[in-house]
PDB file of C-alpha atoms in Angstrom:
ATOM      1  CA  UNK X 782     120.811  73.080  21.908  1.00 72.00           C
ATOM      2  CA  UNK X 783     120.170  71.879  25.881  1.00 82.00           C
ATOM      3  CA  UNK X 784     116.747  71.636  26.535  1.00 86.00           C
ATOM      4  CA  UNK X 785     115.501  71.431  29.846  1.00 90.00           C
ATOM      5  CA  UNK X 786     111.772  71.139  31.332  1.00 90.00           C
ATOM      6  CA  UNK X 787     110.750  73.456  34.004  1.00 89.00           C
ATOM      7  CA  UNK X 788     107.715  72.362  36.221  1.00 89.00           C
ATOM      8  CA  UNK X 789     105.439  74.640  37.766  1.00 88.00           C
ATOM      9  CA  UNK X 790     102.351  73.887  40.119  1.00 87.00           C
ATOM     10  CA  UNK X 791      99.357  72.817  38.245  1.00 86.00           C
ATOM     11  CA  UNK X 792      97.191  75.518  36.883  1.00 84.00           C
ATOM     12  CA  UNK X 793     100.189  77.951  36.347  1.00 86.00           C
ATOM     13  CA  UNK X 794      99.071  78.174  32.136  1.00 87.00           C
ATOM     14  CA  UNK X 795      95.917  78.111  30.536  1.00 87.00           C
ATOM     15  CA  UNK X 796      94.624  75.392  28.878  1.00 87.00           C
ATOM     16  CA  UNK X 797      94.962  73.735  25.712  1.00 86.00           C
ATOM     17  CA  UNK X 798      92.484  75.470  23.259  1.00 80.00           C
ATOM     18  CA  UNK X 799      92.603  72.185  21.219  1.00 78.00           C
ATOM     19  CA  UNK X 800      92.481  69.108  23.965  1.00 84.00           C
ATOM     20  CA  UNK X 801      91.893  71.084  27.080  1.00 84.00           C
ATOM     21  CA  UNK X 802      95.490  69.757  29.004  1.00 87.00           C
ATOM     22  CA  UNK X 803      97.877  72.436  30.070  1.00 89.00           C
ATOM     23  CA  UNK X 804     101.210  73.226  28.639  1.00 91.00           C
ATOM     24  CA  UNK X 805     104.585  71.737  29.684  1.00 92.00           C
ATOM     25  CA  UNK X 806     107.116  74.879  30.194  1.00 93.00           C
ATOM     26  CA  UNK X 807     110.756  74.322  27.928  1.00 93.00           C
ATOM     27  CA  UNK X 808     113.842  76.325  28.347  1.00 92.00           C
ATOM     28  CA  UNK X 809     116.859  76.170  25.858  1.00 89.00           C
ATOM     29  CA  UNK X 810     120.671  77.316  25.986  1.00 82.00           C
ATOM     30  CA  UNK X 811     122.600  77.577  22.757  1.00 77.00           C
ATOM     31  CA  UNK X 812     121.605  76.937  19.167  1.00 71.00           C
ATOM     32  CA  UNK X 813     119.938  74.112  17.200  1.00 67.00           C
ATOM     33  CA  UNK X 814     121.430  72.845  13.946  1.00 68.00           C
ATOM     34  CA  UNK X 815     119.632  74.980  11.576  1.00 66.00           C
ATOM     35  CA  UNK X 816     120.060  78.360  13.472  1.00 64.00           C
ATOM     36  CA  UNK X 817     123.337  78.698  12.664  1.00 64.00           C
ATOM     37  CA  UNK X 818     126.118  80.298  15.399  1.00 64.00           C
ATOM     38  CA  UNK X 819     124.407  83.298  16.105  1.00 60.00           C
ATOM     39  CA  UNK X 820     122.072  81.679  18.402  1.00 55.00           C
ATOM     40  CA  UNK X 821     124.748  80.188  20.157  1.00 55.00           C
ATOM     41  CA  UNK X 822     125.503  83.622  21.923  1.00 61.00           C
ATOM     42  CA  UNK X 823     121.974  83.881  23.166  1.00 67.00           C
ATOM     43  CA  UNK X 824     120.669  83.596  26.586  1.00 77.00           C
ATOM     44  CA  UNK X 825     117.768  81.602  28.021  1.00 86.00           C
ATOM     45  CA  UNK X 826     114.617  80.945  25.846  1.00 90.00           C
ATOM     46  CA  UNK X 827     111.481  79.598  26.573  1.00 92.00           C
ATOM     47  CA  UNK X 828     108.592  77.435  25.132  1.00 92.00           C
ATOM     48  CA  UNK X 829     105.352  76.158  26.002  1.00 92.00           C
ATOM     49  CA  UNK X 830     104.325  72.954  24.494  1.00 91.00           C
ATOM     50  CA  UNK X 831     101.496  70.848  24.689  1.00 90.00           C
ATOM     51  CA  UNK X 832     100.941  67.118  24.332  1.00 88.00           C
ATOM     52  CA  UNK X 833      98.948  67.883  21.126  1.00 87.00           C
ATOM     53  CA  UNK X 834     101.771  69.145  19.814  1.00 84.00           C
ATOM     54  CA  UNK X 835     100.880  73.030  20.081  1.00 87.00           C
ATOM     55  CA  UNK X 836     103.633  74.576  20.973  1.00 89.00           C
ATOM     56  CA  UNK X 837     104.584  78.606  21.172  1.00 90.00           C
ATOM     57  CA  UNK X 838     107.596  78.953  19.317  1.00 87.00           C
ATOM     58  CA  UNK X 839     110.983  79.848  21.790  1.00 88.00           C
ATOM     59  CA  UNK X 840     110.518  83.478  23.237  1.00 90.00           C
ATOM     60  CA  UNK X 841     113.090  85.807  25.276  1.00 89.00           C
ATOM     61  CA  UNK X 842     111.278  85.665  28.422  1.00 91.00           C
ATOM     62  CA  UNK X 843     108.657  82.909  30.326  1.00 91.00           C
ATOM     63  CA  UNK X 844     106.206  86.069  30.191  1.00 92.00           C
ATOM     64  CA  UNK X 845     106.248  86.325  26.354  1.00 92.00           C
ATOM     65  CA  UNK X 846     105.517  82.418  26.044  1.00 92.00           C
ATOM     66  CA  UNK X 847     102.646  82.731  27.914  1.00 91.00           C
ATOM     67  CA  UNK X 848     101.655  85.775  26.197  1.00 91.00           C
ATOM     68  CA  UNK X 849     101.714  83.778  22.535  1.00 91.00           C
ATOM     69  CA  UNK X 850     100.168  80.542  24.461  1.00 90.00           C
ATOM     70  CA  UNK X 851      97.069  83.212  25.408  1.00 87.00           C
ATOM     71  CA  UNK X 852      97.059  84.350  21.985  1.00 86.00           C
ATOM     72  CA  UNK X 853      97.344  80.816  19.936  1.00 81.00           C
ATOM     73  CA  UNK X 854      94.239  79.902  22.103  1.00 70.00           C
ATOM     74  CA  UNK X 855      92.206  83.383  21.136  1.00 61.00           C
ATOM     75  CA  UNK X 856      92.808  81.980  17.761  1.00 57.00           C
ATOM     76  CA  UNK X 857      91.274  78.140  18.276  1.00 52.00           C
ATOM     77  CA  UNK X 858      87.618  77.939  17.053  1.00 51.00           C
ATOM     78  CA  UNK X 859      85.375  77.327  19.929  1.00 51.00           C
ATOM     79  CA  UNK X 860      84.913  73.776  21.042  1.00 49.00           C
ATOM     80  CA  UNK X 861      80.951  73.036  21.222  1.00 55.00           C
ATOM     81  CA  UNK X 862      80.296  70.063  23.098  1.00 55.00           C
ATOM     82  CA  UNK X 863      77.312  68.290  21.763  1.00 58.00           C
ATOM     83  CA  UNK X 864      75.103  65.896  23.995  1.00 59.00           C
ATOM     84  CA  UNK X 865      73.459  62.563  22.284  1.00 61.00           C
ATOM     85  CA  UNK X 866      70.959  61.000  24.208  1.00 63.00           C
ATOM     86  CA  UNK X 867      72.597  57.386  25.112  1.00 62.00           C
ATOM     87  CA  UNK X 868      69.696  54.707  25.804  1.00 60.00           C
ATOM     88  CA  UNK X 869      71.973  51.644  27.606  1.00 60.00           C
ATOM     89  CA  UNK X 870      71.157  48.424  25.295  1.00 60.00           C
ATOM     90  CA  UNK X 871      69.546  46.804  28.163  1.00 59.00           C
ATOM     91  CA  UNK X 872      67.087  49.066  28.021  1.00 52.00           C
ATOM     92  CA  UNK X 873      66.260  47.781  24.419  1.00 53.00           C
ATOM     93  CA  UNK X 874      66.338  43.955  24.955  1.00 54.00           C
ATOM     94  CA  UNK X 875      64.078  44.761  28.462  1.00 53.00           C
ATOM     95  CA  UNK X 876      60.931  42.931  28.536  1.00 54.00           C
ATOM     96  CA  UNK X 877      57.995  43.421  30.937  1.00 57.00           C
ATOM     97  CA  UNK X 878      59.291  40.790  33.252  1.00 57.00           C
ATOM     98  CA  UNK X 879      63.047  41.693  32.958  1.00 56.00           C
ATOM     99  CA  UNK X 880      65.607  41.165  30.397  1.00 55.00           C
ATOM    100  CA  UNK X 881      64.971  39.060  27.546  1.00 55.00           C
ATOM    101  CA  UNK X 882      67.382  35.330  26.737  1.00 55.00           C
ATOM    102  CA  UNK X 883      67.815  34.069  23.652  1.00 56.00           C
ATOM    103  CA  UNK X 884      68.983  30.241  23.913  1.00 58.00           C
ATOM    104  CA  UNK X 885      70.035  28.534  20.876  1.00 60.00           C
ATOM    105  CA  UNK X 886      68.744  25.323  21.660  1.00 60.00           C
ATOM    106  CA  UNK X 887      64.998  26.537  21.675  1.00 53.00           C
ATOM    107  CA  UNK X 888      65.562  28.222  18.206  1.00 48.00           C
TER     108      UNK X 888
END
């Protein structure tokens, strides 16, 4: 199988459901080693992959791989962001007149 990566402008595909980067777009010629010789015969196919490793399977057409890309991220749980409140550790070792030293030799 030849494999081949298209690019397209960014913001052509949607964005990863999983780690929020957009797909790379994959065309193939011929067959791989487990498809046997009737692949061989087939025209162009297309894939969209992401770095995550989501990926939507080769389709006919570039319009039915972004079809299944839409569809694998309808089928992604939600991604809730959660905000901790983050004190900086100076703010801990502060003191009244400004941030406190600890010197060895004094201990």
């Amino acid at each position: 199988m030849m494999q081949r990566q298209i690019t397209h402008p960014q913001g052509s595909f949607a964005a990863c459901a999983g780690c929020r980067k957009e797909p790379r777009h994959f065309t193939a010629h011929g067959s791989a080693r487990d498809e046997g010789p009737a692949f061989s015969v087939m025209g162009e196919r297309h894939q969209l992959e992401c770095c995550c490793e989501r990926r939507t399977g080769w389709c006919d057409s570039l319009a039915g791989a972004v079809l299944r890309w839409q569809q694998l991220g309808e089928t992604l749980p939600k991604v809730v962001m959660q905000v901790a409140k983050v004190i900086p550790l100076r703010a801990h070792c502060a003191g009244k007149d400004g941030p406190l030293e600890i010197r060895l030799d004094e201990a």
